[in-house]
Amino acid sequence: MSDVERRVLVVEDEPTIAESVAARLRAEGFVVELAADGPAAVDAARRTPPDAVVLDVMLPGFDGLEVCRRLQAERPTPILMLTARDDENDMLVGLAVGADDYLTKPFSMRELAARVHALVRRATKTAVVAEPDLLTVGDLQINRTERRVLRSGVEAQLTPTEFDLLLHLAERPRAVLPRERLLAEVWGWADASGTRTVDSHIKGLRRKLGADLIRTVHGVGYALEAPR
Ligand code: CA
């Protein structure tokens, strides 16, 4: 895997932050492209689809949330959103429009690098499944290879992270999976303060697939029901 080029698109209009993020990611072995505003980011991603995007919310042109919407409408893209400290609204809207993860400013370069590695690892891991692989739980059908999900024959459009989360739950139907475990296994990092990320993505899955599919086990986590 290390001999394969991984491309990261960094979208940030503040030159000092953009440069230090780019330098750190290049030191980690990524090929980095920079974009300083919304339209440039969308153009760059169209020209060369990146393996991951580090995306600031506050941008000239149109903002990071709009960039996220446009990129996800074209192809599933792993996105790490950078939000202002304590702007919970940006974080929630970002996750709703298809960001996979977020970091609040100011962040450490070490944390940023860890998140980008986790994002790329998850996207790659699920892309290399070679044979058609269908998982059926009740009226839910998941095609691992094509990353398609149908409920009662109706296809749902999931973000890459929503898909991974659903697959994780569906591989263990009815088992109660603690939020911390989901965070560690699906997101690749064991940080108990990030469990709200899990909640937001569960909300997205329920909106797209029906509220009865995933059961909340209060104070613990979530379980996939097997409705028929
Ligand atoms: Ca900015």
mmCIF file of N, CA, C and O in Angstrom, residues 33-80:
data_model
loop_
_atom_site.group_PDB
_atom_site.id
_atom_site.type_symbol
_atom_site.label_atom_id
_atom_site.label_comp_id
_atom_site.label_asym_id
_atom_site.label_seq_id
_atom_site.Cartn_x
_atom_site.Cartn_y
_atom_site.Cartn_z
ATOM 1 N N GLU A 33 -2.387 18.524 -3.132
ATOM 2 C CA GLU A 33 -2.754 19.622 -4.011
ATOM 3 C C GLU A 33 -3.481 20.657 -3.159
ATOM 4 O O GLU A 33 -4.222 20.303 -2.239
ATOM 5 N N LEU A 34 -3.283 21.945 -3.474
ATOM 6 C CA LEU A 34 -3.893 23.012 -2.689
ATOM 7 C C LEU A 34 -4.951 23.754 -3.501
ATOM 8 O O LEU A 34 -4.800 23.944 -4.704
ATOM 9 N N ALA A 35 -6.026 24.159 -2.832
ATOM 10 C CA ALA A 35 -7.016 25.040 -3.443
ATOM 11 C C ALA A 35 -7.393 26.083 -2.401
ATOM 12 O O ALA A 35 -7.526 25.768 -1.219
ATOM 13 N N ALA A 36 -7.556 27.346 -2.824
ATOM 14 C CA ALA A 36 -7.757 28.439 -1.870
ATOM 15 C C ALA A 36 -9.185 28.974 -1.842
ATOM 16 O O ALA A 36 -9.498 29.870 -1.070
ATOM 17 N N ASP A 37 -10.065 28.441 -2.686
ATOM 18 C CA ASP A 37 -11.462 28.860 -2.597
ATOM 19 C C ASP A 37 -12.381 27.735 -3.068
ATOM 20 O O ASP A 37 -11.907 26.705 -3.566
ATOM 21 N N GLY A 38 -13.674 27.930 -2.910
ATOM 22 C CA GLY A 38 -14.644 26.879 -3.223
ATOM 23 C C GLY A 38 -14.601 26.397 -4.667
ATOM 24 O O GLY A 38 -14.420 25.204 -4.928
ATOM 25 N N PRO A 39 -14.742 27.326 -5.634
ATOM 26 C CA PRO A 39 -14.736 26.894 -7.034
ATOM 27 C C PRO A 39 -13.447 26.170 -7.436
ATOM 28 O O PRO A 39 -13.491 25.170 -8.155
ATOM 29 N N ALA A 40 -12.287 26.664 -6.944
ATOM 30 C CA ALA A 40 -11.010 26.021 -7.278
ATOM 31 C C ALA A 40 -10.962 24.602 -6.719
ATOM 32 O O ALA A 40 -10.415 23.689 -7.347
ATOM 33 N N ALA A 41 -11.559 24.406 -5.549
ATOM 34 C CA ALA A 41 -11.570 23.078 -4.928
ATOM 35 C C ALA A 41 -12.376 22.090 -5.766
ATOM 36 O O ALA A 41 -11.934 20.961 -6.030
ATOM 37 N N VAL A 42 -13.558 22.535 -6.218
ATOM 38 C CA VAL A 42 -14.412 21.654 -7.018
ATOM 39 C C VAL A 42 -13.728 21.325 -8.349
ATOM 40 O O VAL A 42 -13.720 20.167 -8.785
ATOM 41 N N ASP A 43 -13.096 22.328 -8.968
ATOM 42 C CA ASP A 43 -12.368 22.096 -10.225
ATOM 43 C C ASP A 43 -11.237 21.091 -10.032
ATOM 44 O O ASP A 43 -11.073 20.168 -10.828
ATOM 45 N N ALA A 44 -10.464 21.286 -8.958
ATOM 46 C CA ALA A 44 -9.312 20.411 -8.713
ATOM 47 C C ALA A 44 -9.766 18.965 -8.504
ATOM 48 O O ALA A 44 -9.155 18.031 -9.021
ATOM 49 N N ALA A 45 -10.856 18.776 -7.762
ATOM 50 C CA ALA A 45 -11.337 17.418 -7.478
ATOM 51 C C ALA A 45 -11.890 16.758 -8.736
ATOM 52 O O ALA A 45 -11.800 15.536 -8.895
ATOM 53 N N ARG A 46 -12.449 17.568 -9.633
ATOM 54 C CA ARG A 46 -12.946 17.024 -10.900
ATOM 55 C C ARG A 46 -11.803 16.581 -11.785
ATOM 56 O O ARG A 46 -11.854 15.539 -12.423
ATOM 57 N N ARG A 47 -10.741 17.406 -11.819
ATOM 58 C CA ARG A 47 -9.585 17.133 -12.674
ATOM 59 C C ARG A 47 -8.899 15.852 -12.224
ATOM 60 O O ARG A 47 -8.647 14.965 -13.008
ATOM 61 N N THR A 48 -8.585 15.755 -10.944
ATOM 62 C CA THR A 48 -7.934 14.570 -10.389
ATOM 63 C C THR A 48 -8.646 14.192 -9.108
ATOM 64 O O THR A 48 -8.443 14.822 -8.078
ATOM 65 N N PRO A 49 -9.519 13.176 -9.138
ATOM 66 C CA PRO A 49 -10.242 12.799 -7.919
ATOM 67 C C PRO A 49 -9.275 12.419 -6.798
ATOM 68 O O PRO A 49 -8.444 11.532 -6.982
ATOM 69 N N PRO A 50 -9.338 13.118 -5.654
ATOM 70 C CA PRO A 50 -8.409 12.848 -4.562
ATOM 71 C C PRO A 50 -8.854 11.638 -3.732
ATOM 72 O O PRO A 50 -10.015 11.235 -3.797
ATOM 73 N N ASP A 51 -7.909 11.053 -2.977
ATOM 74 C CA ASP A 51 -8.247 9.954 -2.070
ATOM 75 C C ASP A 51 -8.858 10.484 -0.781
ATOM 76 O O ASP A 51 -9.541 9.762 -0.064
ATOM 77 N N ALA A 52 -8.560 11.755 -0.465
ATOM 78 C CA ALA A 52 -9.168 12.404 0.696
ATOM 79 C C ALA A 52 -9.101 13.913 0.497
ATOM 80 O O ALA A 52 -8.252 14.414 -0.241
ATOM 81 N N VAL A 53 -10.021 14.638 1.169
ATOM 82 C CA VAL A 53 -10.036 16.092 1.092
ATOM 83 C C VAL A 53 -10.010 16.656 2.510
ATOM 84 O O VAL A 53 -10.763 16.197 3.371
ATOM 85 N N VAL A 54 -9.094 17.618 2.750
ATOM 86 C CA VAL A 54 -9.103 18.378 4.000
ATOM 87 C C VAL A 54 -9.734 19.717 3.651
ATOM 88 O O VAL A 54 -9.210 20.457 2.812
ATOM 89 N N LEU A 55 -10.882 20.014 4.249
ATOM 90 C CA LEU A 55 -11.723 21.092 3.754
ATOM 91 C C LEU A 55 -12.087 22.088 4.849
ATOM 92 O O LEU A 55 -12.793 21.750 5.801
ATOM 93 N N ASP A 56 -11.610 23.324 4.706
ATOM 94 C CA ASP A 56 -11.988 24.372 5.636
ATOM 95 C C ASP A 56 -13.428 24.826 5.324
ATOM 96 O O ASP A 56 -13.838 24.837 4.177
ATOM 97 N N VAL A 57 -14.181 25.201 6.357
ATOM 98 C CA VAL A 57 -15.564 25.631 6.118
ATOM 99 C C VAL A 57 -15.604 27.055 5.564
ATOM 100 O O VAL A 57 -16.296 27.348 4.593
ATOM 101 N N MET A 58 -14.834 27.961 6.193
ATOM 102 C CA MET A 58 -14.866 29.375 5.796
ATOM 103 C C MET A 58 -13.950 29.601 4.603
ATOM 104 O O MET A 58 -12.731 29.580 4.730
ATOM 105 N N LEU A 59 -14.558 29.809 3.426
ATOM 106 C CA LEU A 59 -13.787 29.973 2.189
ATOM 107 C C LEU A 59 -14.404 31.065 1.332
ATOM 108 O O LEU A 59 -15.615 31.273 1.372
ATOM 109 N N PRO A 60 -13.588 31.733 0.511
ATOM 110 C CA PRO A 60 -14.170 32.650 -0.473
ATOM 111 C C PRO A 60 -14.812 31.874 -1.623
ATOM 112 O O PRO A 60 -14.553 30.688 -1.773
ATOM 113 N N GLY A 61 -15.623 32.551 -2.423
ATOM 114 C CA GLY A 61 -16.321 31.889 -3.530
ATOM 115 C C GLY A 61 -17.602 31.304 -2.988
ATOM 116 O O GLY A 61 -18.573 32.007 -2.792
ATOM 117 N N PHE A 62 -17.593 29.991 -2.717
ATOM 118 C CA PHE A 62 -18.635 29.431 -1.871
ATOM 119 C C PHE A 62 -17.971 28.608 -0.795
ATOM 120 O O PHE A 62 -16.806 28.227 -0.925
ATOM 121 N N ASP A 63 -18.695 28.359 0.307
ATOM 122 C CA ASP A 63 -18.015 27.821 1.480
ATOM 123 C C ASP A 63 -17.788 26.304 1.401
ATOM 124 O O ASP A 63 -18.189 25.639 0.446
ATOM 125 N N GLY A 64 -17.115 25.782 2.445
ATOM 126 C CA GLY A 64 -16.745 24.381 2.471
ATOM 127 C C GLY A 64 -17.944 23.441 2.476
ATOM 128 O O GLY A 64 -17.863 22.325 1.963
ATOM 129 N N LEU A 65 -19.039 23.882 3.064
ATOM 130 C CA LEU A 65 -20.238 23.034 3.095
ATOM 131 C C LEU A 65 -20.766 22.820 1.674
ATOM 132 O O LEU A 65 -21.156 21.727 1.299
ATOM 133 N N GLU A 66 -20.722 23.906 0.881
ATOM 134 C CA GLU A 66 -21.167 23.812 -0.510
ATOM 135 C C GLU A 66 -20.195 22.952 -1.334
ATOM 136 O O GLU A 66 -20.615 22.154 -2.172
ATOM 137 N N VAL A 67 -18.899 23.098 -1.059
ATOM 138 C CA VAL A 67 -17.895 22.253 -1.732
ATOM 139 C C VAL A 67 -18.201 20.793 -1.438
ATOM 140 O O VAL A 67 -18.229 19.944 -2.333
ATOM 141 N N CYS A 68 -18.462 20.498 -0.172
ATOM 142 C CA CYS A 68 -18.754 19.143 0.268
ATOM 143 C C CYS A 68 -19.973 18.591 -0.466
ATOM 144 O O CYS A 68 -19.942 17.481 -1.015
ATOM 145 N N ARG A 69 -21.047 19.376 -0.509
ATOM 146 C CA ARG A 69 -22.264 18.970 -1.220
ATOM 147 C C ARG A 69 -21.969 18.629 -2.671
ATOM 148 O O ARG A 69 -22.399 17.608 -3.190
ATOM 149 N N ARG A 70 -21.235 19.526 -3.349
ATOM 150 C CA ARG A 70 -20.976 19.326 -4.777
ATOM 151 C C ARG A 70 -20.095 18.111 -5.020
ATOM 152 O O ARG A 70 -20.341 17.343 -5.955
ATOM 153 N N LEU A 71 -19.050 17.927 -4.194
ATOM 154 C CA LEU A 71 -18.158 16.772 -4.388
ATOM 155 C C LEU A 71 -18.915 15.472 -4.174
ATOM 156 O O LEU A 71 -18.805 14.537 -4.957
ATOM 157 N N GLN A 72 -19.713 15.402 -3.102
ATOM 158 C CA GLN A 72 -20.423 14.153 -2.795
ATOM 159 C C GLN A 72 -21.494 13.854 -3.839
ATOM 160 O O GLN A 72 -21.839 12.694 -4.061
ATOM 161 N N ALA A 73 -22.027 14.915 -4.491
ATOM 162 C CA ALA A 73 -23.042 14.681 -5.515
ATOM 163 C C ALA A 73 -22.418 14.033 -6.749
ATOM 164 O O ALA A 73 -23.091 13.357 -7.514
ATOM 165 N N GLU A 74 -21.113 14.241 -6.944
ATOM 166 C CA GLU A 74 -20.457 13.700 -8.137
ATOM 167 C C GLU A 74 -19.883 12.311 -7.910
ATOM 168 O O GLU A 74 -19.992 11.442 -8.757
ATOM 169 N N ARG A 75 -19.243 12.106 -6.794
ATOM 170 C CA ARG A 75 -18.677 10.791 -6.448
ATOM 171 C C ARG A 75 -18.420 10.768 -4.930
ATOM 172 O O ARG A 75 -18.123 11.805 -4.336
ATOM 173 N N PRO A 76 -18.505 9.574 -4.320
ATOM 174 C CA PRO A 76 -18.240 9.511 -2.886
ATOM 175 C C PRO A 76 -16.783 9.875 -2.615
ATOM 176 O O PRO A 76 -15.879 9.294 -3.217
ATOM 177 N N THR A 77 -16.558 10.871 -1.767
ATOM 178 C CA THR A 77 -15.206 11.357 -1.490
ATOM 179 C C THR A 77 -14.999 11.454 0.019
ATOM 180 O O THR A 77 -15.808 12.069 0.705
ATOM 181 N N PRO A 78 -13.924 10.849 0.558
ATOM 182 C CA PRO A 78 -13.655 10.987 1.999
ATOM 183 C C PRO A 78 -13.251 12.419 2.330
ATOM 184 O O PRO A 78 -12.306 12.938 1.741
ATOM 185 N N ILE A 79 -13.969 13.060 3.249
ATOM 186 C CA ILE A 79 -13.725 14.473 3.556
ATOM 187 C C ILE A 79 -13.549 14.696 5.061
ATOM 188 O O ILE A 79 -14.354 14.242 5.869
ATOM 189 N N LEU A 80 -12.449 15.384 5.397
ATOM 190 C CA LEU A 80 -12.219 15.843 6.770
ATOM 191 C C LEU A 80 -12.473 17.347 6.789
ATOM 192 O O LEU A 80 -11.806 18.106 6.100
#
